[in-house]
């Protein structure tokens, strides 16, 4: 069990390192434009490869900005500031920008030292690694599937009596969720969407979850019998858990790519593991507490779940990046 957990942690760290070294979004259509970013809530910063003509760079009329999802509504640029090295412009806006949505900045013909460098079109987004991390933390804490969406309560209540059982169920659940989510994403993007079979996604995803559980059951039985004895009892319960189905439906509706789908599944599984562990720790303490006879068993378990749900509401609206 300990060796398995170490390998899982090592794999997770390796994936994070790979994500960090990835270049992220390629967001510029003009080689003269180097990079862009949100400088603060009301400012977009754009860096160019050479010096700009001040008259062109400081004219707000040369820049058009809109949210990528709503191109018909232009965001008026209040003023433009040029850096001392004449390579970076800062577009200032009167109102706060919705940094959760990608923005597009288009320019007229860029003027640099008296030369025309062509027009530019650039996407402005948060750092991609930060976006991936926000999906992970969002599924784990901010939008925890148990405490904020109230999914999977039957398995949650039934397997949270002991910490060992809760950890075993949580690890098994996370493995199955990640595998089934990635297979679901592949089938949705390359089979269901191209052939316009989106209406079958619920049926397909349910079948994939069942196949994944059976595959994990068979592999554990052959590769690690000791681990199978610890997890095998709870594998059947995973099929009946609605959280397993909620994750593929979420990644399909949000049009997540492979990396984003992986982080969503990992966060949802980690959030379920966290919920199980917290609940199991509380229920072990409640066994020793002086609980009124009327509330012993399931009643006090549901009361405790409600208190945890109220506590997790404190994460609502939190923004990581």
mmCIF file of C-alpha atoms in Angstrom:
data_model
loop_
_atom_site.group_PDB
_atom_site.id
_atom_site.type_symbol
_atom_site.label_atom_id
_atom_site.label_comp_id
_atom_site.label_asym_id
_atom_site.label_seq_id
_atom_site.Cartn_x
_atom_site.Cartn_y
_atom_site.Cartn_z
ATOM 1 C CA UNK A 1 0.000 0.000 0.000
ATOM 2 C CA UNK A 2 2.781 2.437 0.957
ATOM 3 C CA UNK A 3 4.804 1.512 -2.149
ATOM 4 C CA UNK A 4 1.755 2.070 -4.335
ATOM 5 C CA UNK A 5 1.107 5.497 -2.816
ATOM 6 C CA UNK A 6 4.756 6.495 -3.360
ATOM 7 C CA UNK A 7 4.541 5.536 -7.027
ATOM 8 C CA UNK A 8 1.316 7.495 -7.429
ATOM 9 C CA UNK A 9 2.883 10.599 -5.862
ATOM 10 C CA UNK A 10 5.976 10.258 -8.074
ATOM 11 C CA UNK A 11 3.804 9.985 -11.187
ATOM 12 C CA UNK A 12 1.806 13.058 -10.164
ATOM 13 C CA UNK A 13 4.993 15.097 -9.605
ATOM 14 C CA UNK A 14 6.369 13.980 -12.976
ATOM 15 C CA UNK A 15 3.210 15.124 -14.737
ATOM 16 C CA UNK A 16 3.379 18.502 -12.982
ATOM 17 C CA UNK A 17 6.993 18.977 -14.121
ATOM 18 C CA UNK A 18 6.025 18.170 -17.707
ATOM 19 C CA UNK A 19 3.172 20.655 -17.544
ATOM 20 C CA UNK A 20 5.469 23.370 -16.213
ATOM 21 C CA UNK A 21 7.974 23.009 -19.042
ATOM 22 C CA UNK A 22 5.240 23.016 -21.681
ATOM 23 C CA UNK A 23 5.178 26.231 -23.700
ATOM 24 C CA UNK A 24 1.451 26.738 -23.106
ATOM 25 C CA UNK A 25 -0.647 28.640 -25.580
ATOM 26 C CA UNK A 26 0.831 29.997 -28.768
ATOM 27 C CA UNK A 27 -1.116 33.237 -28.874
ATOM 28 C CA UNK A 28 0.441 35.617 -31.418
ATOM 29 C CA UNK A 29 -0.088 35.808 -35.188
ATOM 30 C CA UNK A 30 2.656 38.402 -35.795
ATOM 31 C CA UNK A 31 6.294 37.459 -35.180
ATOM 32 C CA UNK A 32 7.023 41.076 -34.181
ATOM 33 C CA UNK A 33 4.774 40.637 -31.139
ATOM 34 C CA UNK A 34 6.537 38.671 -28.380
ATOM 35 C CA UNK A 35 4.061 38.144 -25.529
ATOM 36 C CA UNK A 36 0.964 39.474 -23.808
ATOM 37 C CA UNK A 37 -0.517 39.170 -20.335
ATOM 38 C CA UNK A 38 -2.973 40.633 -17.842
ATOM 39 C CA UNK A 39 -0.936 43.135 -15.848
ATOM 40 C CA UNK A 40 -3.710 43.799 -13.326
ATOM 41 C CA UNK A 41 -7.511 43.923 -13.242
ATOM 42 C CA UNK A 42 -7.673 46.870 -15.655
ATOM 43 C CA UNK A 43 -4.470 46.593 -17.671
ATOM 44 C CA UNK A 44 -3.223 44.405 -20.524
ATOM 45 C CA UNK A 45 0.497 44.439 -21.278
ATOM 46 C CA UNK A 46 1.839 43.662 -24.765
ATOM 47 C CA UNK A 47 5.564 43.320 -25.497
ATOM 48 C CA UNK A 48 6.991 43.780 -29.013
ATOM 49 C CA UNK A 49 10.305 42.646 -30.488
ATOM 50 C CA UNK A 50 11.475 46.152 -31.389
ATOM 51 C CA UNK A 51 10.970 49.832 -30.606
ATOM 52 C CA UNK A 52 7.583 51.292 -31.476
ATOM 53 C CA UNK A 53 6.784 54.710 -32.857
ATOM 54 C CA UNK A 54 5.436 56.660 -29.909
ATOM 55 C CA UNK A 55 2.693 58.388 -31.876
ATOM 56 C CA UNK A 56 1.299 55.036 -33.034
ATOM 57 C CA UNK A 57 1.782 53.203 -29.730
ATOM 58 C CA UNK A 58 0.025 55.782 -27.539
ATOM 59 C CA UNK A 59 -3.066 56.135 -29.736
ATOM 60 C CA UNK A 60 -5.943 54.054 -28.236
ATOM 61 C CA UNK A 61 -7.664 53.975 -31.637
ATOM 62 C CA UNK A 62 -4.972 51.583 -32.894
ATOM 63 C CA UNK A 63 -6.117 48.840 -30.514
ATOM 64 C CA UNK A 64 -9.350 46.876 -30.414
ATOM 65 C CA UNK A 65 -10.032 44.551 -27.463
ATOM 66 C CA UNK A 66 -12.862 42.079 -26.866
ATOM 67 C CA UNK A 67 -13.559 38.870 -25.031
ATOM 68 C CA UNK A 68 -12.979 35.868 -27.262
ATOM 69 C CA UNK A 69 -16.420 34.456 -26.453
ATOM 70 C CA UNK A 70 -18.126 37.775 -27.296
ATOM 71 C CA UNK A 71 -16.370 39.412 -30.275
ATOM 72 C CA UNK A 72 -19.229 41.809 -31.022
ATOM 73 C CA UNK A 73 -18.707 43.827 -27.820
ATOM 74 C CA UNK A 74 -15.560 45.950 -27.930
ATOM 75 C CA UNK A 75 -13.928 46.982 -24.654
ATOM 76 C CA UNK A 76 -12.982 50.665 -24.913
ATOM 77 C CA UNK A 77 -9.295 51.395 -24.278
ATOM 78 C CA UNK A 78 -9.072 54.413 -21.970
ATOM 79 C CA UNK A 79 -5.390 55.153 -22.538
ATOM 80 C CA UNK A 80 -2.172 53.519 -23.700
ATOM 81 C CA UNK A 81 1.184 53.852 -21.927
ATOM 82 C CA UNK A 82 4.518 53.148 -23.627
ATOM 83 C CA UNK A 83 7.461 51.812 -21.620
ATOM 84 C CA UNK A 84 10.788 53.743 -21.552
ATOM 85 C CA UNK A 85 12.426 51.204 -23.887
ATOM 86 C CA UNK A 86 9.486 51.696 -26.310
ATOM 87 C CA UNK A 87 8.930 47.939 -26.605
ATOM 88 C CA UNK A 88 5.955 47.393 -24.262
ATOM 89 C CA UNK A 89 2.519 48.998 -24.338
ATOM 90 C CA UNK A 90 0.048 48.915 -21.447
ATOM 91 C CA UNK A 91 -3.616 49.146 -22.398
ATOM 92 C CA UNK A 92 -5.643 50.664 -19.572
ATOM 93 C CA UNK A 93 -9.406 50.164 -19.239
ATOM 94 C CA UNK A 94 -12.023 52.019 -17.244
ATOM 95 C CA UNK A 95 -13.738 48.876 -15.897
ATOM 96 C CA UNK A 96 -12.329 45.641 -14.488
ATOM 97 C CA UNK A 97 -11.518 42.899 -16.998
ATOM 98 C CA UNK A 98 -12.971 39.428 -16.662
ATOM 99 C CA UNK A 99 -9.668 37.557 -16.465
ATOM 100 C CA UNK A 100 -11.439 34.202 -16.376
ATOM 101 C CA UNK A 101 -12.202 34.662 -20.080
ATOM 102 C CA UNK A 102 -9.508 34.902 -22.788
ATOM 103 C CA UNK A 103 -9.345 38.277 -24.515
ATOM 104 C CA UNK A 104 -8.288 39.196 -28.031
ATOM 105 C CA UNK A 105 -6.295 42.330 -28.937
ATOM 106 C CA UNK A 106 -6.121 43.381 -32.565
ATOM 107 C CA UNK A 107 -4.022 46.277 -33.838
ATOM 108 C CA UNK A 108 -3.791 48.408 -36.914
ATOM 109 C CA UNK A 109 -0.535 48.266 -38.876
ATOM 110 C CA UNK A 110 2.249 48.327 -36.290
ATOM 111 C CA UNK A 111 4.746 51.144 -36.756
ATOM 112 C CA UNK A 112 8.347 50.549 -35.643
ATOM 113 C CA UNK A 113 11.072 53.111 -36.341
ATOM 114 C CA UNK A 114 9.170 54.414 -39.359
ATOM 115 C CA UNK A 115 8.512 50.955 -40.821
ATOM 116 C CA UNK A 116 5.264 49.049 -41.220
ATOM 117 C CA UNK A 117 5.378 45.696 -39.404
ATOM 118 C CA UNK A 118 1.901 44.501 -40.344
ATOM 119 C CA UNK A 119 -1.189 44.090 -38.204
ATOM 120 C CA UNK A 120 -1.217 41.934 -35.070
ATOM 121 C CA UNK A 121 -3.815 39.705 -33.446
ATOM 122 C CA UNK A 122 -3.035 38.257 -30.027
ATOM 123 C CA UNK A 123 -4.846 36.222 -27.392
ATOM 124 C CA UNK A 124 -4.467 37.347 -23.779
ATOM 125 C CA UNK A 125 -4.932 34.574 -21.226
ATOM 126 C CA UNK A 126 -3.823 33.607 -17.783
ATOM 127 C CA UNK A 127 -0.664 31.440 -17.581
ATOM 128 C CA UNK A 128 -1.647 27.967 -18.754
ATOM 129 C CA UNK A 129 -0.031 26.140 -15.828
ATOM 130 C CA UNK A 130 -2.003 28.414 -13.503
ATOM 131 C CA UNK A 131 -5.184 27.607 -15.400
ATOM 132 C CA UNK A 132 -4.531 23.869 -15.038
ATOM 133 C CA UNK A 133 -3.809 24.289 -11.332
ATOM 134 C CA UNK A 134 -7.035 26.252 -10.893
ATOM 135 C CA UNK A 135 -8.990 23.367 -12.488
ATOM 136 C CA UNK A 136 -7.324 20.934 -10.074
ATOM 137 C CA UNK A 137 -7.978 23.020 -6.952
ATOM 138 C CA UNK A 138 -11.447 23.943 -8.167
ATOM 139 C CA UNK A 139 -12.523 20.301 -8.467
ATOM 140 C CA UNK A 140 -10.833 19.371 -5.192
ATOM 141 C CA UNK A 141 -11.937 22.215 -2.895
ATOM 142 C CA UNK A 142 -13.960 25.027 -4.452
ATOM 143 C CA UNK A 143 -16.412 22.752 -6.291
ATOM 144 C CA UNK A 144 -15.931 19.561 -4.304
ATOM 145 C CA UNK A 145 -18.318 17.026 -5.803
ATOM 146 C CA UNK A 146 -19.401 15.688 -2.391
ATOM 147 C CA UNK A 147 -19.707 18.800 -0.247
ATOM 148 C CA UNK A 148 -20.836 21.336 -2.865
ATOM 149 C CA UNK A 149 -22.610 19.226 -5.517
ATOM 150 C CA UNK A 150 -23.878 16.484 -3.161
ATOM 151 C CA UNK A 151 -22.919 13.653 -5.519
ATOM 152 C CA UNK A 152 -21.829 10.170 -4.458
ATOM 153 C CA UNK A 153 -23.340 10.425 -0.978
ATOM 154 C CA UNK A 154 -24.355 6.752 -0.842
ATOM 155 C CA UNK A 155 -20.794 5.493 -1.264
ATOM 156 C CA UNK A 156 -19.463 8.402 0.774
ATOM 157 C CA UNK A 157 -21.584 7.560 3.826
ATOM 158 C CA UNK A 158 -21.154 3.806 3.422
ATOM 159 C CA UNK A 159 -17.333 3.729 3.231
ATOM 160 C CA UNK A 160 -16.352 6.503 5.624
ATOM 161 C CA UNK A 161 -16.597 4.618 8.906
ATOM 162 C CA UNK A 162 -12.867 3.840 9.146
ATOM 163 C CA UNK A 163 -9.865 5.787 7.856
ATOM 164 C CA UNK A 164 -8.198 2.736 6.288
ATOM 165 C CA UNK A 165 -11.361 1.937 4.361
ATOM 166 C CA UNK A 166 -11.793 5.566 3.333
ATOM 167 C CA UNK A 167 -8.233 5.860 2.004
ATOM 168 C CA UNK A 168 -8.555 2.594 0.079
ATOM 169 C CA UNK A 169 -11.813 3.682 -1.487
ATOM 170 C CA UNK A 170 -10.476 7.152 -2.274
ATOM 171 C CA UNK A 171 -7.342 5.857 -4.023
ATOM 172 C CA UNK A 172 -9.322 3.282 -6.016
ATOM 173 C CA UNK A 173 -11.900 5.897 -6.911
ATOM 174 C CA UNK A 174 -9.222 8.349 -8.133
ATOM 175 C CA UNK A 175 -7.508 5.733 -10.304
ATOM 176 C CA UNK A 176 -10.761 4.656 -11.931
ATOM 177 C CA UNK A 177 -11.889 8.261 -12.399
ATOM 178 C CA UNK A 178 -8.684 9.376 -14.135
ATOM 179 C CA UNK A 179 -8.613 6.365 -16.465
ATOM 180 C CA UNK A 180 -12.311 6.533 -17.357
ATOM 181 C CA UNK A 181 -12.205 10.321 -17.812
ATOM 182 C CA UNK A 182 -9.289 10.177 -20.256
ATOM 183 C CA UNK A 183 -10.905 7.390 -22.284
ATOM 184 C CA UNK A 184 -14.207 9.300 -22.246
ATOM 185 C CA UNK A 185 -12.461 12.458 -23.454
ATOM 186 C CA UNK A 186 -10.827 10.560 -26.331
ATOM 187 C CA UNK A 187 -14.093 8.972 -27.463
ATOM 188 C CA UNK A 188 -16.016 12.214 -27.105
ATOM 189 C CA UNK A 189 -13.512 14.282 -29.114
ATOM 190 C CA UNK A 190 -12.719 11.745 -31.844
ATOM 191 C CA UNK A 191 -15.854 9.613 -32.130
ATOM 192 C CA UNK A 192 -18.994 11.193 -30.651
ATOM 193 C CA UNK A 193 -18.426 14.788 -31.811
ATOM 194 C CA UNK A 194 -17.209 14.083 -35.364
ATOM 195 C CA UNK A 195 -20.112 11.712 -36.020
ATOM 196 C CA UNK A 196 -22.662 13.885 -34.182
ATOM 197 C CA UNK A 197 -23.411 11.234 -31.573
ATOM 198 C CA UNK A 198 -23.282 13.617 -28.602
ATOM 199 C CA UNK A 199 -26.733 12.491 -27.478
ATOM 200 C CA UNK A 200 -25.261 9.066 -26.646
ATOM 201 C CA UNK A 201 -22.600 10.411 -24.289
ATOM 202 C CA UNK A 202 -24.366 9.343 -21.063
ATOM 203 C CA UNK A 203 -24.791 5.738 -22.275
ATOM 204 C CA UNK A 204 -21.222 5.602 -23.589
ATOM 205 C CA UNK A 205 -19.723 7.069 -20.428
ATOM 206 C CA UNK A 206 -21.604 4.609 -18.196
ATOM 207 C CA UNK A 207 -20.268 1.714 -20.287
ATOM 208 C CA UNK A 208 -16.738 3.080 -20.103
ATOM 209 C CA UNK A 209 -16.882 3.364 -16.314
ATOM 210 C CA UNK A 210 -18.017 -0.251 -16.024
ATOM 211 C CA UNK A 211 -15.255 -1.452 -18.358
ATOM 212 C CA UNK A 212 -12.635 0.574 -16.475
ATOM 213 C CA UNK A 213 -13.700 -0.847 -13.119
ATOM 214 C CA UNK A 214 -13.572 -4.376 -14.509
ATOM 215 C CA UNK A 215 -10.123 -3.737 -15.999
ATOM 216 C CA UNK A 216 -8.759 -2.338 -12.736
ATOM 217 C CA UNK A 217 -10.263 -5.302 -10.884
ATOM 218 C CA UNK A 218 -8.554 -7.807 -13.218
ATOM 219 C CA UNK A 219 -5.188 -6.018 -13.191
ATOM 220 C CA UNK A 220 -5.100 -5.714 -9.408
ATOM 221 C CA UNK A 221 -6.073 -9.378 -9.024
ATOM 222 C CA UNK A 222 -3.104 -10.483 -11.173
ATOM 223 C CA UNK A 223 -0.433 -7.877 -10.427
ATOM 224 C CA UNK A 224 -0.928 -7.152 -6.729
ATOM 225 C CA UNK A 225 -3.215 -9.595 -4.894
ATOM 226 C CA UNK A 226 -2.623 -7.852 -1.559
ATOM 227 C CA UNK A 227 -3.781 -4.547 -3.013
ATOM 228 C CA UNK A 228 -6.739 -6.304 -4.606
ATOM 229 C CA UNK A 229 -7.853 -7.630 -1.238
ATOM 230 C CA UNK A 230 -7.714 -4.116 0.182
ATOM 231 C CA UNK A 231 -9.516 -2.420 -2.725
ATOM 232 C CA UNK A 232 -11.486 -5.156 -4.446
ATOM 233 C CA UNK A 233 -14.458 -4.966 -2.100
ATOM 234 C CA UNK A 234 -15.079 -1.349 -3.041
ATOM 235 C CA UNK A 235 -14.507 -1.552 -6.792
ATOM 236 C CA UNK A 236 -18.107 -2.585 -7.464
ATOM 237 C CA UNK A 237 -19.341 0.446 -5.514
ATOM 238 C CA UNK A 238 -17.387 2.751 -7.832
ATOM 239 C CA UNK A 239 -19.644 1.809 -10.765
ATOM 240 C CA UNK A 240 -22.694 3.076 -8.871
ATOM 241 C CA UNK A 241 -21.029 6.383 -7.929
ATOM 242 C CA UNK A 242 -22.542 9.283 -9.863
ATOM 243 C CA UNK A 243 -19.363 11.370 -9.478
ATOM 244 C CA UNK A 244 -17.641 9.030 -11.929
ATOM 245 C CA UNK A 245 -20.238 9.976 -14.544
ATOM 246 C CA UNK A 246 -20.308 13.677 -13.612
ATOM 247 C CA UNK A 247 -16.643 14.223 -14.517
ATOM 248 C CA UNK A 248 -16.876 13.067 -18.191
ATOM 249 C CA UNK A 249 -20.058 15.094 -18.610
ATOM 250 C CA UNK A 250 -18.297 18.171 -17.166
ATOM 251 C CA UNK A 251 -15.236 17.897 -19.392
ATOM 252 C CA UNK A 252 -17.477 17.332 -22.426
ATOM 253 C CA UNK A 253 -19.655 20.385 -21.735
ATOM 254 C CA UNK A 254 -16.616 22.612 -21.087
ATOM 255 C CA UNK A 255 -14.699 21.332 -24.142
ATOM 256 C CA UNK A 256 -11.569 20.624 -22.083
ATOM 257 C CA UNK A 257 -8.438 19.344 -23.811
ATOM 258 C CA UNK A 258 -6.483 16.285 -22.603
ATOM 259 C CA UNK A 259 -4.427 18.096 -19.942
ATOM 260 C CA UNK A 260 -7.429 19.982 -18.597
ATOM 261 C CA UNK A 261 -9.501 16.776 -18.482
ATOM 262 C CA UNK A 262 -6.725 15.010 -16.579
ATOM 263 C CA UNK A 263 -6.520 17.783 -13.986
ATOM 264 C CA UNK A 264 -10.314 17.815 -13.583
ATOM 265 C CA UNK A 265 -10.430 14.046 -13.011
ATOM 266 C CA UNK A 266 -7.450 14.134 -10.658
ATOM 267 C CA UNK A 267 -8.964 17.019 -8.695
ATOM 268 C CA UNK A 268 -12.372 15.349 -8.450
ATOM 269 C CA UNK A 269 -10.775 12.104 -7.274
ATOM 270 C CA UNK A 270 -8.555 13.922 -4.806
ATOM 271 C CA UNK A 271 -11.556 15.867 -3.529
ATOM 272 C CA UNK A 272 -13.471 12.633 -2.974
ATOM 273 C CA UNK A 273 -10.469 11.149 -1.144
ATOM 274 C CA UNK A 274 -10.214 14.280 1.008
ATOM 275 C CA UNK A 275 -13.934 14.169 1.812
ATOM 276 C CA UNK A 276 -13.753 10.483 2.755
ATOM 277 C CA UNK A 277 -10.712 10.981 4.962
ATOM 278 C CA UNK A 278 -12.210 13.974 6.799
ATOM 279 C CA UNK A 279 -15.497 12.184 7.305
ATOM 280 C CA UNK A 280 -13.844 8.948 8.466
ATOM 281 C CA UNK A 281 -11.678 10.835 10.957
ATOM 282 C CA UNK A 282 -14.762 12.559 12.365
ATOM 283 C CA UNK A 283 -16.823 9.365 12.575
ATOM 284 C CA UNK A 284 -14.045 7.556 14.437
ATOM 285 C CA UNK A 285 -14.088 10.353 16.984
ATOM 286 C CA UNK A 286 -17.886 10.275 17.138
ATOM 287 C CA UNK A 287 -17.748 6.591 18.133
ATOM 288 C CA UNK A 288 -16.128 7.727 21.390
ATOM 289 C CA UNK A 289 -18.329 10.794 21.851
ATOM 290 C CA UNK A 290 -21.426 11.010 24.017
ATOM 291 C CA UNK A 291 -23.963 11.181 21.197
ATOM 292 C CA UNK A 292 -27.694 11.059 22.088
ATOM 293 C CA UNK A 293 -29.204 7.668 21.173
ATOM 294 C CA UNK A 294 -31.548 9.278 18.644
ATOM 295 C CA UNK A 295 -28.593 10.659 16.645
ATOM 296 C CA UNK A 296 -26.300 7.645 16.735
ATOM 297 C CA UNK A 297 -25.327 6.085 13.413
ATOM 298 C CA UNK A 298 -26.560 7.663 10.187
ATOM 299 C CA UNK A 299 -28.282 10.728 11.714
ATOM 300 C CA UNK A 300 -25.089 12.113 13.240
ATOM 301 C CA UNK A 301 -23.216 11.177 10.051
ATOM 302 C CA UNK A 302 -25.582 13.308 7.963
ATOM 303 C CA UNK A 303 -25.331 16.174 10.459
ATOM 304 C CA UNK A 304 -21.539 16.022 10.227
ATOM 305 C CA UNK A 305 -21.699 15.941 6.419
ATOM 306 C CA UNK A 306 -23.851 19.076 6.488
ATOM 307 C CA UNK A 307 -21.329 20.858 8.701
ATOM 308 C CA UNK A 308 -18.507 19.923 6.330
ATOM 309 C CA UNK A 309 -20.595 21.223 3.418
ATOM 310 C CA UNK A 310 -21.077 24.548 5.221
ATOM 311 C CA UNK A 311 -17.322 24.741 5.843
ATOM 312 C CA UNK A 312 -16.504 24.057 2.181
ATOM 313 C CA UNK A 313 -18.856 26.862 1.146
ATOM 314 C CA UNK A 314 -16.122 29.165 2.433
ATOM 315 C CA UNK A 315 -14.117 28.305 -0.692
ATOM 316 C CA UNK A 316 -16.891 29.626 -2.962
ATOM 317 C CA UNK A 317 -15.724 32.377 -5.269
ATOM 318 C CA UNK A 318 -12.061 31.853 -4.451
ATOM 319 C CA UNK A 319 -9.693 32.510 -7.373
ATOM 320 C CA UNK A 320 -6.248 30.918 -7.394
ATOM 321 C CA UNK A 321 -4.840 32.735 -10.440
#
